[in-house]
Amino acid sequence: MFSKNIQNLKTSPVRELIPYSKKAKDAGVDIIHLNIGQPDLETPKEFFEAIENFGERTIAYSDSSGRKELIDSIKKYYNNLGINYENDEILITAGGSEALLFTLMTLFNAGEEVLIPEPYYANYNSFFAMLGIKVVGIPTKFEENFKLPEKSVIENLITEKTKAIMFSNPGNPTGSVYSKDELLMLNEISKDRNLFLISDEVYREFIYDGKDTVSCGTFVDNLDRIILIDSISKRFSTCGARVGTILNKNKEFMSYILKLCQSRLSISTLDMVGAEALYRCMGKDYYEAVNKKYMERRDFLYEGLNKIDGVVLNKPEGAFYCIVELPVKDATDFSKWLLGEFSYDNSTVMLAPAKGFYQNEELGLNKIRISYALELDRLEKAIKIIDLGLKKYNNK
Ligand SMILES: Cc1ncc(COP(=O)(O)O)c(C=O)c1O
């Protein structure tokens, strides 16, 4: 009765845990959420002020392509990064999620293949399943902080059905950042084999220790094939204001995306009004202050987890995630146990088992993904709970 593609939708890696977390919550246990990639910082006041000052009496549909004022300010934001896109090369979408969905709808027929380094952002799976896209994982190693393999390894995965290489940089769920050389290598493959490069850069400002990387928007020899995916969700702590962006210089591609935008008429006018103010008002100081805050949390988490016997992790280079290997056989079972049977000071933690981020789930079996978008005191307590929990779980 229902479509095969819909029935094939994979569910989120934490879905299995939800009944356990609900039970713990109902029992009055405070749950520290290390499973959610939602920044907790305050949204800058400029967002709200712009909406309060919206002078029109009717909230009308906006242009399907996005409000011109917003596109102008995004163009300027990119100009400041040394990247040049014209207004008709920028389309506004309902979050990065719609940007991804529209991009995949435009590029792929069912049965065609996407190359993607794994582990990868699990929500991509919903889009792949919906559209019947076959995922071909590019292998990376936890021990090497998920850096890309040799060019020949990637080239050997290409078939006549491969349409695109897709990745997020900085990476969710890995917290790793590709070097400029790794990205140049992907750019070479894209040009040589005529593949689109879908570069999801929603965590662009979250790069630590001055790691040498670039936006794929700087590869000016290939901007017809490079599709940049962007969003205000993480950049400005505005996950609930659904404003994303697709940037590309291929006129035919953009004309199809525009048709998709027209089919859903408009995104939220007020969200775009707020987003425009953010792009216009927030500058280097803001990005630096946010970066500093997340780097502090990164350092705190990394040092704390490293002290726990048997816990292994790479130092995250960007975004606000990391994959952590635990001294357990099955991290999903441990995560359920933490929610269902363990608490410290009436608190416990909710983790995201890492297997759901892999095509080859075996690779993620003893690992979790942690999101450290939390205040230090919450992180401190979470680390303590993981430490005590592991000791008790392993002595059961
Ligand atoms: C890698 C990556 N891309 C895209 C998104 C989509 O974000 P949004 O739809 O809120 O812009 C997320 C959200 O967590 C993400 O982690």
Coordinates of C-alpha atoms and ligand atoms in Angstrom, one line a residue:
M1 CA 0.0 0.0 0.0
F2 CA 2.9 2.4 0.8
S3 CA 5.8 3.1 -1.4
K4 CA 8.9 0.8 -1.3
N5 CA 11.1 3.8 -0.9
I6 CA 9.3 5.1 2.1
Q7 CA 9.3 1.7 3.7
N8 CA 13.1 1.6 3.2
L9 CA 13.6 4.8 5.2
K10 CA 16.3 4.2 7.8
T11 CA 15.5 5.6 11.2
S12 CA 17.7 7.8 13.4
P13 CA 20.5 6.1 15.3
V14 CA 18.9 7.1 18.6
R15 CA 15.5 5.9 17.8
E16 CA 16.0 2.6 19.6
L17 CA 16.9 4.5 22.8
I18 CA 13.9 6.8 22.9
P19 CA 11.6 4.4 24.9
Y20 CA 14.4 4.1 27.5
S21 CA 15.0 7.8 27.8
K22 CA 11.3 8.4 28.1
K23 CA 11.1 5.9 31.0
A24 CA 14.0 7.5 32.7
K25 CA 12.5 10.9 32.3
D26 CA 9.1 9.8 33.6
A27 CA 11.0 8.4 36.6
G28 CA 12.3 11.9 37.3
V29 CA 15.9 11.2 36.1
D30 CA 17.7 14.2 34.6
I31 CA 19.0 13.2 31.2
I32 CA 22.1 14.9 29.8
H33 CA 21.8 14.8 26.1
L34 CA 25.0 14.0 24.4
N35 CA 23.1 12.7 21.4
I36 CA 21.7 15.9 19.9
G37 CA 23.6 18.3 17.6
Q38 CA 21.7 21.4 18.7
P39 CA 23.8 24.4 19.8
D40 CA 22.7 25.7 23.2
L41 CA 24.1 29.2 22.8
E42 CA 21.7 32.1 22.7
T43 CA 20.6 33.2 19.2
P44 CA 22.0 36.7 18.7
K45 CA 19.4 39.4 19.6
E46 CA 19.7 40.9 16.1
F47 CA 17.6 38.0 14.8
F48 CA 14.6 38.8 17.1
E49 CA 15.0 42.6 16.7
A50 CA 14.7 42.3 12.9
I51 CA 11.5 40.3 13.2
E52 CA 10.1 42.7 15.8
N53 CA 10.8 45.5 13.4
F54 CA 9.2 43.8 10.4
G55 CA 6.9 46.6 9.2
E56 CA 4.5 44.8 6.9
R57 CA 0.9 44.1 7.9
T58 CA 0.7 40.8 6.1
I59 CA 3.1 37.9 6.2
A60 CA 3.0 37.2 2.5
Y61 CA 4.8 34.5 0.5
S62 CA 8.3 35.5 -0.3
D63 CA 10.1 34.9 -3.6
S64 CA 10.5 31.1 -4.1
S65 CA 14.2 31.7 -4.5
G66 CA 14.5 33.5 -1.2
R67 CA 14.2 37.2 -0.1
K68 CA 16.5 39.4 -2.2
E69 CA 17.9 41.1 0.9
L70 CA 18.9 37.8 2.4
I71 CA 20.6 36.6 -0.8
D72 CA 22.5 40.0 -1.0
S73 CA 23.8 39.5 2.6
I74 CA 24.8 35.9 1.9
K75 CA 26.6 37.0 -1.2
K76 CA 28.5 39.5 1.0
Y77 CA 29.3 36.9 3.7
Y78 CA 30.8 34.7 0.9
N79 CA 32.7 37.7 -0.5
N80 CA 34.3 38.2 2.8
L81 CA 35.6 34.6 2.6
G82 CA 37.0 35.4 -0.8
I83 CA 34.3 33.4 -2.6
N84 CA 32.2 34.9 -5.3
Y85 CA 28.7 33.9 -6.2
E86 CA 26.1 36.0 -8.0
N87 CA 22.6 36.4 -6.8
D88 CA 21.2 33.9 -9.3
E89 CA 23.8 31.3 -8.1
I90 CA 22.3 31.4 -4.6
L91 CA 19.0 29.8 -3.6
I92 CA 17.4 29.8 -0.2
T93 CA 15.9 26.6 1.2
A94 CA 14.1 25.4 4.3
G95 CA 17.3 24.6 6.2
G96 CA 20.3 22.7 4.9
S97 CA 18.1 19.6 4.9
E98 CA 15.9 20.9 2.1
A99 CA 19.0 22.0 0.2
L100 CA 20.3 18.5 0.4
L101 CA 17.0 16.9 -0.6
F102 CA 16.6 19.2 -3.6
T103 CA 20.2 18.6 -4.7
L104 CA 19.8 14.9 -4.6
M105 CA 16.4 15.0 -6.3
T106 CA 17.9 17.0 -9.1
L107 CA 21.0 14.9 -9.7
F108 CA 19.9 11.3 -9.2
N109 CA 17.8 8.7 -10.8
A110 CA 16.8 5.7 -8.7
G111 CA 19.6 3.1 -8.8
E112 CA 22.4 5.7 -9.3
E113 CA 25.3 5.8 -6.8
V114 CA 26.7 8.4 -4.4
L115 CA 30.2 8.0 -3.0
I116 CA 30.4 9.1 0.6
P117 CA 33.1 8.7 3.3
E118 CA 31.7 6.8 6.2
P119 CA 30.7 7.3 8.9
Y120 CA 28.4 10.0 7.7
Y121 CA 25.5 12.2 8.9
A122 CA 22.7 9.6 9.4
N123 CA 19.9 11.8 8.0
Y124 CA 21.4 11.6 4.6
N125 CA 20.1 8.0 4.6
S126 CA 16.5 9.2 4.6
F127 CA 17.2 11.2 1.5
F128 CA 19.0 8.3 -0.2
A129 CA 16.3 5.8 0.6
M130 CA 13.5 8.2 -0.5
L131 CA 15.1 8.6 -3.9
G132 CA 16.4 5.0 -4.3
I133 CA 20.0 6.2 -4.4
K134 CA 22.6 3.6 -3.8
V135 CA 25.2 4.5 -1.2
V136 CA 28.8 3.4 -1.8
G137 CA 30.9 4.1 1.4
I138 CA 34.4 5.4 1.0
P139 CA 36.3 3.6 3.8
T140 CA 38.1 5.7 6.4
K141 CA 39.7 4.7 9.7
F142 CA 39.0 5.7 13.2
E143 CA 42.7 5.2 14.0
E144 CA 43.5 7.8 11.3
N145 CA 40.9 10.3 12.5
F146 CA 38.8 9.5 9.5
K147 CA 41.1 11.1 6.9
L148 CA 40.3 10.2 3.3
P149 CA 42.0 7.2 1.7
E150 CA 44.4 7.4 -1.3
K151 CA 42.9 8.8 -4.5
S152 CA 43.1 5.3 -6.2
V153 CA 40.9 3.8 -3.5
I154 CA 38.2 6.3 -4.2
E155 CA 38.6 6.0 -8.0
N156 CA 38.2 2.3 -7.8
L157 CA 34.8 2.7 -6.3
I158 CA 33.5 4.7 -9.3
T159 CA 31.2 2.9 -11.7
E160 CA 29.2 4.2 -14.7
K161 CA 26.3 4.8 -12.2
T162 CA 28.3 7.1 -9.9
K163 CA 26.9 10.6 -10.0
A164 CA 28.4 12.5 -7.1
I165 CA 30.8 12.5 -4.1
M166 CA 29.1 13.9 -1.0
F167 CA 30.6 14.7 2.4
S168 CA 30.3 17.1 5.3
N169 CA 33.3 19.2 6.2
P170 CA 33.8 19.8 9.1
G171 CA 32.4 16.3 9.7
N172 CA 29.3 15.2 11.5
P173 CA 29.6 12.6 13.2
T174 CA 33.4 12.5 13.1
G175 CA 34.5 16.0 14.2
S176 CA 37.3 15.7 11.7
V177 CA 38.2 18.3 9.1
Y178 CA 39.6 17.5 5.7
S179 CA 42.8 19.2 4.8
K180 CA 43.1 21.4 1.7
D181 CA 45.0 18.6 0.0
E182 CA 42.3 16.1 0.6
L183 CA 39.7 18.4 -0.8
L184 CA 41.9 19.2 -3.8
M185 CA 42.1 15.5 -4.4
L186 CA 38.3 15.2 -4.4
N187 CA 38.2 18.1 -6.8
E188 CA 40.6 16.4 -9.2
I189 CA 38.5 13.2 -9.1
S190 CA 35.3 15.3 -9.7
K191 CA 36.9 17.0 -12.8
D192 CA 38.5 13.9 -14.2
R193 CA 35.5 11.7 -13.8
N194 CA 32.8 14.3 -14.3
L195 CA 31.2 13.8 -10.9
F196 CA 29.3 16.4 -8.9
L197 CA 30.9 17.3 -5.5
I198 CA 28.3 17.9 -2.8
S199 CA 30.1 19.8 -0.1
D200 CA 28.0 20.2 3.1
E201 CA 29.7 23.1 4.9
V202 CA 27.1 23.8 7.6
Y203 CA 29.8 23.7 10.3
R204 CA 32.2 26.0 8.4
E205 CA 33.0 28.3 11.4
F206 CA 33.6 25.4 13.8
I207 CA 37.2 24.7 12.9
Y208 CA 39.8 24.5 15.7
D209 CA 43.5 25.0 16.1
G210 CA 43.8 26.8 12.8
K211 CA 43.5 23.5 10.8
D212 CA 44.4 24.1 7.2
T213 CA 41.2 23.6 5.2
V214 CA 39.2 25.5 2.6
S215 CA 35.7 25.8 1.4
C216 CA 35.1 23.9 -1.9
G217 CA 33.7 27.3 -3.1
T218 CA 37.3 28.4 -3.6
F219 CA 37.9 25.7 -6.3
V220 CA 37.1 28.2 -9.1
D221 CA 38.0 25.7 -11.9
N222 CA 35.1 23.4 -11.0
L223 CA 32.2 25.5 -9.7
D224 CA 29.7 24.0 -12.2
R225 CA 30.1 20.7 -10.5
I226 CA 30.6 21.9 -6.9
I227 CA 27.3 22.2 -4.9
L228 CA 27.8 24.0 -1.6
I229 CA 25.2 23.2 1.1
D230 CA 24.9 25.8 3.8
S231 CA 22.6 26.7 6.7
I232 CA 22.2 29.2 9.5
S233 CA 21.3 26.5 12.0
K234 CA 24.7 25.9 13.6
R235 CA 26.4 29.2 12.6
F236 CA 24.0 31.4 14.5
S237 CA 22.4 28.9 16.9
T238 CA 19.1 29.1 15.0
C239 CA 18.2 25.4 14.4
G240 CA 14.5 26.2 14.6
A241 CA 14.7 29.0 12.0
R242 CA 14.7 26.9 8.8
V243 CA 17.0 28.8 6.5
G244 CA 19.6 27.0 4.3
T245 CA 21.3 27.7 1.1
I246 CA 22.4 26.0 -2.2
L247 CA 25.2 27.7 -4.1
N248 CA 26.3 26.6 -7.6
K249 CA 27.3 28.1 -10.9
N250 CA 25.7 25.5 -13.2
K251 CA 22.7 27.4 -14.7
E252 CA 20.8 24.3 -15.7
F253 CA 21.2 22.7 -12.2
M254 CA 20.1 25.9 -10.6
S255 CA 17.0 26.2 -12.9
Y256 CA 15.9 22.8 -11.8
I257 CA 16.4 23.6 -8.1
L258 CA 14.4 26.8 -8.7
K259 CA 11.5 24.8 -10.0
L260 CA 11.6 22.7 -6.9
C261 CA 11.6 25.9 -4.8
Q262 CA 8.7 27.2 -6.8
S263 CA 6.7 24.0 -6.1
R264 CA 6.8 24.7 -2.4
L265 CA 6.1 28.4 -3.0
S266 CA 8.2 30.0 -0.3
I267 CA 10.0 29.4 2.9
S268 CA 9.2 31.2 6.1
T269 CA 9.3 35.0 5.4
L270 CA 10.1 35.9 9.0
D271 CA 12.9 33.4 9.4
M272 CA 14.5 34.9 6.4
V273 CA 14.1 38.4 7.8
G274 CA 15.9 37.3 11.0
A275 CA 18.6 35.4 9.0
E276 CA 19.3 38.5 6.8
A277 CA 20.0 40.5 10.0
L278 CA 22.4 37.9 11.2
Y279 CA 24.4 37.7 8.0
R280 CA 24.5 41.5 7.9
C281 CA 25.3 42.2 11.5
M282 CA 27.5 39.3 12.7
G283 CA 31.1 39.5 11.9
K284 CA 34.5 38.1 12.7
D285 CA 34.2 38.9 16.5
Y286 CA 31.0 36.9 16.8
Y287 CA 32.4 33.9 14.9
E288 CA 35.6 34.0 16.9
A289 CA 33.8 34.1 20.2
V290 CA 31.6 31.1 19.3
N291 CA 34.5 29.2 18.0
K292 CA 36.4 29.8 21.3
K293 CA 33.5 28.6 23.4
Y294 CA 33.2 25.4 21.4
M295 CA 37.0 24.8 21.5
E296 CA 36.9 25.1 25.3
R297 CA 34.2 22.5 25.4
R298 CA 36.1 20.3 22.9
D299 CA 39.3 20.5 25.1
F300 CA 37.3 19.8 28.3
L301 CA 35.6 16.7 26.8
Y302 CA 38.7 15.4 25.2
E303 CA 40.8 15.6 28.3
G304 CA 38.0 14.2 30.5
L305 CA 37.2 11.2 28.3
N306 CA 40.9 10.4 27.7
K307 CA 41.3 9.8 31.4
I308 CA 38.8 7.0 31.4
D309 CA 40.3 3.5 31.2
G310 CA 39.7 1.9 27.8
V311 CA 38.0 4.9 26.2
V312 CA 39.7 6.0 22.9
L313 CA 39.0 9.1 20.8
N314 CA 40.6 11.4 18.4
K315 CA 40.9 15.1 19.2
P316 CA 38.0 16.6 17.3
E317 CA 39.2 19.2 14.8
G318 CA 35.9 20.8 14.0
A319 CA 32.1 20.8 14.3
F320 CA 31.0 19.7 17.8
Y321 CA 31.0 15.9 17.6
C322 CA 33.3 13.0 18.1
I323 CA 33.3 9.3 17.7
V324 CA 34.4 7.6 20.9
E325 CA 35.4 3.9 21.2
L326 CA 34.2 2.4 24.5
P327 CA 35.6 -0.7 26.3
V328 CA 32.3 -2.6 25.6
K329 CA 31.3 -5.0 23.0
D330 CA 28.0 -3.4 22.1
A331 CA 27.7 0.4 22.6
T332 CA 23.9 0.3 21.9
D333 CA 23.4 -2.1 24.8
F334 CA 25.6 0.1 27.1
S335 CA 23.6 3.2 26.0
K336 CA 20.3 1.5 26.8
W337 CA 21.7 0.3 30.2
L338 CA 22.8 3.9 31.1
L339 CA 19.2 5.1 30.4
G340 CA 17.4 2.2 31.9
E341 CA 19.5 1.1 34.8
F342 CA 22.1 3.6 35.8
S343 CA 22.1 7.0 37.4
Y344 CA 24.4 9.1 39.4
D345 CA 23.1 12.1 41.4
N346 CA 19.8 11.3 39.8
S347 CA 21.2 12.0 36.3
T348 CA 22.2 9.9 33.4
V349 CA 23.4 10.5 29.8
M350 CA 21.9 9.8 26.4
L351 CA 24.4 8.7 23.8
A352 CA 24.1 8.1 20.1
P353 CA 25.3 4.6 19.2
A354 CA 27.7 5.0 16.3
K355 CA 26.7 2.0 14.3
G356 CA 23.8 4.0 12.7
F357 CA 26.3 6.3 11.1
Y358 CA 28.0 3.5 9.2
Q359 CA 27.0 1.5 6.1
N360 CA 29.0 -1.3 7.6
E361 CA 27.5 -1.3 11.1
E362 CA 30.1 -3.6 12.5
L363 CA 32.6 -0.8 12.4
G364 CA 30.5 1.3 14.8
L365 CA 29.5 -1.5 17.1
N366 CA 31.7 -0.5 20.1
K367 CA 31.5 3.2 19.4
I368 CA 29.3 6.2 20.2
R369 CA 28.9 9.6 18.8
I370 CA 29.0 12.5 21.3
S371 CA 27.8 16.0 20.7
Y372 CA 29.4 18.5 23.0
A373 CA 27.1 21.4 22.4
L374 CA 26.6 21.7 26.2
E375 CA 27.8 23.9 29.0
L376 CA 31.0 22.7 30.8
D377 CA 29.2 21.8 34.1
R378 CA 26.9 19.5 32.1
L379 CA 29.8 18.0 30.2
E380 CA 31.7 17.4 33.5
K381 CA 28.7 15.5 35.0
A382 CA 28.3 13.5 31.7
I383 CA 31.9 12.5 31.8
K384 CA 31.6 11.3 35.4
I385 CA 28.5 9.3 34.5
I386 CA 30.2 7.6 31.6
D387 CA 33.2 6.8 33.8
L388 CA 31.2 5.4 36.7
G389 CA 28.7 3.7 34.3
L390 CA 31.5 1.9 32.4
K391 CA 33.0 0.6 35.6
K392 CA 29.7 -0.8 36.9
Y393 CA 28.5 -2.1 33.5
N394 CA 31.8 -4.0 33.0
N395 CA 31.6 -5.5 36.5
K396 CA 28.0 -6.7 36.1
Ligands
LIG1 C1 26.2 17.6 8.4 C2 24.8 18.2 8.5 N1 24.3 18.7 7.3 C3 23.1 19.3 7.3 C4 22.4 19.4 8.5 C5 21.0 20.0 8.4 O1 20.8 21.1 9.2 P1 19.6 22.1 9.0 O2 18.5 21.4 8.1 O3 19.1 22.5 10.3 O4 20.2 23.3 8.2 C6 22.9 18.9 9.7 C7 22.1 19.0 11.0 O5 22.5 18.5 12.0 C8 24.2 18.3 9.7 O6 24.7 17.8 10.8

